[in-house]
Amino acid sequence: MNWKVLIVIALFGWGAYQHFEGRAVRHGPGVLVEASPVQRPVEQGAVSLNGYTIQPLQSFEIAARVLSVEHYSMDREADLSPVDLALGWGRLSDSQVLKSIDITQGNRFYFWRVHDYPVSREEIENSSANMHMVPADAGVKRALMSVRKGQIVKIQGWLIEARAQDGWRWRSSLTRNDDGPGACELVYVREIHVE
């Protein structure tokens, strides 16, 4: 077989794999995840990860629908968090509601836009969040990097503050009703289950 044909077949196969591996998971109408995220006090000392000090602030559990996924590799924060997940729960996990909301991510932020509000602005802001995911180990990292829009994720870990010896600091929000810079959760992911 001609080597050019082999290259074309390989490229086509790679393109098909990328298309099907990255496509969004679709759901019918209805709330998929009713519960809000849960956080509790944690009595865990600091741990080290990739040269950074990780200080747990609260334990954290969430089940949510993935509204958007953004991978990072170039910013300093990518040393810890190679992926951000925009997550929704309650009515922000309902396809009927989500079809009226345009959702994007970039530069470590989550953006949404509506033409007509399917639910109140307050509900959108309090039932969704951009979360910077910090994998605890290589297995968690593999799972996080393969998450797709539309999937349901169940995550257990900590909300954290990360520090470096040069004075750099990155701290999680500890509430769901804030917005703007500093409002995202910084989640040290100890366990993840994807549906």
Short mmCIF file of C-alpha atoms in Angstrom, two decimals:
data_model
loop_
_atom_site.label_atom_id
_atom_site.label_comp_id
_atom_site.label_asym_id
_atom_site.label_seq_id
_atom_site.Cartn_x
_atom_site.Cartn_y
_atom_site.Cartn_z
CA MET A 1 0.00 0.00 0.00
CA ASN A 2 1.22 3.48 -0.87
CA TRP A 3 2.61 5.43 2.13
CA LYS A 4 0.49 8.48 1.15
CA VAL A 5 -2.67 6.40 1.45
CA LEU A 6 -1.53 5.18 4.88
CA ILE A 7 -0.98 8.77 6.02
CA VAL A 8 -4.44 9.82 4.78
CA ILE A 9 -6.05 6.85 6.56
CA ALA A 10 -4.13 7.63 9.77
CA LEU A 11 -5.13 11.30 9.65
CA PHE A 12 -8.75 10.42 9.00
CA GLY A 13 -8.72 7.94 11.89
CA TRP A 14 -7.13 10.48 14.23
CA GLY A 15 -9.68 13.14 13.22
CA ALA A 16 -12.59 10.74 13.74
CA TYR A 17 -11.23 9.75 17.16
CA GLN A 18 -10.86 13.40 18.20
CA HIS A 19 -14.38 14.21 16.99
CA PHE A 20 -16.09 11.39 18.83
CA GLU A 21 -13.93 11.59 21.95
CA GLY A 22 -14.60 15.34 22.41
CA ARG A 23 -18.27 15.55 21.51
CA ALA A 24 -20.80 16.73 24.06
CA VAL A 25 -23.06 14.29 25.87
CA ARG A 26 -26.72 15.11 25.24
CA HIS A 27 -29.63 14.73 27.66
CA GLY A 28 -33.38 15.22 27.46
CA PRO A 29 -35.20 17.87 29.49
CA GLY A 30 -35.29 17.67 33.27
CA VAL A 31 -33.05 18.37 36.24
CA LEU A 32 -30.18 15.86 36.29
CA VAL A 33 -28.53 16.93 39.56
CA GLU A 34 -30.68 18.37 42.32
CA ALA A 35 -28.23 18.76 45.21
CA SER A 36 -26.03 21.82 45.71
CA PRO A 37 -22.31 21.43 46.44
CA VAL A 38 -21.44 20.58 50.04
CA GLN A 39 -18.50 21.96 51.96
CA ARG A 40 -17.51 21.33 55.55
CA PRO A 41 -14.68 22.25 57.89
CA VAL A 42 -11.57 20.18 57.32
CA GLU A 43 -8.77 19.32 59.71
CA GLN A 44 -6.04 18.51 57.25
CA GLY A 45 -2.58 19.98 57.25
CA ALA A 46 -0.88 21.37 54.18
CA VAL A 47 0.42 19.01 51.49
CA SER A 48 2.96 19.54 48.72
CA LEU A 49 2.19 19.22 45.02
CA ASN A 50 4.50 20.06 42.12
CA GLY A 51 6.56 22.40 44.31
CA TYR A 52 3.52 24.22 45.69
CA THR A 53 2.06 24.16 49.20
CA ILE A 54 -1.60 23.17 49.19
CA GLN A 55 -3.60 24.29 52.24
CA PRO A 56 -7.08 22.74 52.54
CA LEU A 57 -9.71 25.34 53.49
CA GLN A 58 -12.88 23.21 53.40
CA SER A 59 -13.80 19.67 52.38
CA PHE A 60 -15.83 19.76 49.16
CA GLU A 61 -18.25 17.42 47.40
CA ILE A 62 -20.17 18.16 44.23
CA ALA A 63 -22.30 16.32 41.72
CA ALA A 64 -22.93 18.49 38.68
CA ARG A 65 -23.48 18.65 34.96
CA VAL A 66 -20.48 19.80 32.94
CA LEU A 67 -21.50 22.98 31.12
CA SER A 68 -18.12 23.63 29.51
CA VAL A 69 -14.51 22.39 29.65
CA GLU A 70 -11.36 24.45 29.10
CA HIS A 71 -7.83 23.00 29.12
CA TYR A 72 -4.76 25.04 30.04
CA SER A 73 -1.06 24.41 29.55
CA MET A 74 0.65 27.80 29.23
CA ASP A 75 -0.21 29.82 32.35
CA ARG A 76 1.50 29.38 35.70
CA GLU A 77 -1.72 28.03 37.16
CA ALA A 78 -1.54 25.11 34.70
CA ASP A 79 1.26 23.69 36.86
CA LEU A 80 -1.52 22.84 39.30
CA SER A 81 -4.76 23.08 37.35
CA PRO A 82 -4.66 21.84 33.74
CA VAL A 83 -8.44 22.09 33.31
CA ASP A 84 -11.35 24.27 34.38
CA LEU A 85 -14.87 22.87 34.49
CA ALA A 86 -17.92 25.11 34.33
CA LEU A 87 -20.45 23.12 36.36
CA GLY A 88 -24.20 23.42 36.90
CA TRP A 89 -26.63 21.88 39.38
CA GLY A 90 -30.32 22.28 40.13
CA ARG A 91 -32.09 23.82 37.17
CA LEU A 92 -28.70 24.62 35.64
CA SER A 93 -28.42 20.88 34.93
CA ASP A 94 -31.67 20.90 32.89
CA SER A 95 -31.28 20.82 29.09
CA GLN A 96 -34.51 22.81 28.70
CA VAL A 97 -32.99 25.68 30.72
CA LEU A 98 -29.50 25.37 29.23
CA LYS A 99 -30.71 25.66 25.64
CA SER A 100 -31.41 29.35 26.35
CA ILE A 101 -27.97 30.08 27.86
CA ASP A 102 -24.78 30.58 25.83
CA ILE A 103 -21.83 29.37 27.89
CA THR A 104 -18.13 29.96 27.17
CA GLN A 105 -14.85 29.83 29.09
CA GLY A 106 -11.51 31.52 28.67
CA ASN A 107 -8.63 33.01 30.65
CA ARG A 108 -9.77 31.09 33.74
CA PHE A 109 -13.27 32.63 33.67
CA TYR A 110 -16.73 31.27 32.83
CA PHE A 111 -19.10 33.49 30.86
CA TRP A 112 -22.80 33.13 30.20
CA ARG A 113 -25.24 35.10 28.09
CA VAL A 114 -28.99 34.91 27.59
CA HIS A 115 -31.48 36.61 25.29
CA ASP A 116 -34.46 35.76 27.50
CA TYR A 117 -33.89 34.51 31.04
CA PRO A 118 -35.11 30.90 31.42
CA VAL A 119 -34.50 31.27 35.19
CA SER A 120 -33.46 34.29 37.24
CA ARG A 121 -29.99 35.83 36.98
CA GLU A 122 -29.47 35.01 40.65
CA GLU A 123 -30.27 31.34 40.06
CA ILE A 124 -27.83 31.15 37.15
CA GLU A 125 -25.08 32.72 39.27
CA ASN A 126 -25.81 30.60 42.37
CA SER A 127 -26.34 27.27 40.59
CA SER A 128 -23.27 27.28 38.37
CA ALA A 129 -19.58 27.99 38.78
CA ASN A 130 -16.23 27.85 37.08
CA MET A 131 -13.97 25.52 39.02
CA HIS A 132 -10.21 25.20 38.64
CA MET A 133 -9.43 21.50 39.02
CA VAL A 134 -6.21 20.47 40.79
CA PRO A 135 -5.70 16.71 40.38
CA ALA A 136 -4.29 14.91 43.43
CA ASP A 137 -2.55 12.27 41.29
CA ALA A 138 -2.00 11.02 37.75
CA GLY A 139 -5.16 8.88 37.70
CA VAL A 140 -7.35 11.81 38.74
CA LYS A 141 -5.61 13.97 36.13
CA ARG A 142 -6.37 11.46 33.36
CA ALA A 143 -10.03 11.37 34.40
CA LEU A 144 -10.28 15.18 34.55
CA MET A 145 -8.61 15.64 31.18
CA SER A 146 -11.14 13.32 29.52
CA VAL A 147 -14.27 15.02 30.93
CA ARG A 148 -16.68 16.23 28.24
CA LYS A 149 -19.44 18.80 28.12
CA GLY A 150 -22.77 17.30 29.20
CA GLN A 151 -21.34 14.59 31.43
CA ILE A 152 -22.29 14.29 35.08
CA VAL A 153 -19.30 14.43 37.42
CA LYS A 154 -19.10 13.56 41.10
CA ILE A 155 -16.06 15.10 42.76
CA GLN A 156 -14.68 14.84 46.28
CA GLY A 157 -11.78 16.86 47.57
CA TRP A 158 -10.91 20.17 49.18
CA LEU A 159 -11.29 23.84 48.44
CA ILE A 160 -7.72 25.07 48.77
CA GLU A 161 -5.21 27.84 48.84
CA ALA A 162 -2.03 27.18 46.84
CA ARG A 163 1.21 28.99 47.62
CA ALA A 164 4.70 29.10 46.15
CA GLN A 165 7.98 30.09 47.78
CA ASP A 166 8.20 33.24 45.62
CA GLY A 167 5.04 34.65 47.26
CA TRP A 168 2.60 33.61 44.53
CA ARG A 169 -0.81 32.65 45.94
CA TRP A 170 -4.07 31.29 44.50
CA ARG A 171 -7.07 31.00 46.81
CA SER A 172 -10.47 29.37 46.31
CA SER A 173 -13.75 31.13 46.78
CA LEU A 174 -15.69 29.60 49.67
CA THR A 175 -19.17 30.66 48.56
CA ARG A 176 -21.36 30.08 45.51
CA ASN A 177 -22.99 33.54 45.48
CA ASP A 178 -20.01 35.62 44.36
CA ASP A 179 -18.86 36.59 40.88
CA GLY A 180 -15.93 38.26 39.15
CA PRO A 181 -12.20 37.80 39.85
CA GLY A 182 -11.58 35.50 42.81
CA ALA A 183 -15.06 33.97 42.64
CA CYS A 184 -14.00 30.61 41.19
CA GLU A 185 -13.45 27.51 43.27
CA LEU A 186 -9.97 26.04 43.40
CA VAL A 187 -10.64 22.33 43.94
CA TYR A 188 -8.03 19.76 44.95
CA VAL A 189 -9.66 16.68 43.43
CA ARG A 190 -9.05 13.50 45.41
CA GLU A 191 -11.78 11.43 43.69
CA ILE A 192 -13.80 11.86 40.52
CA HIS A 193 -16.53 9.70 39.01
CA VAL A 194 -17.85 10.50 35.54
CA GLU A 195 -21.22 9.41 34.19
#
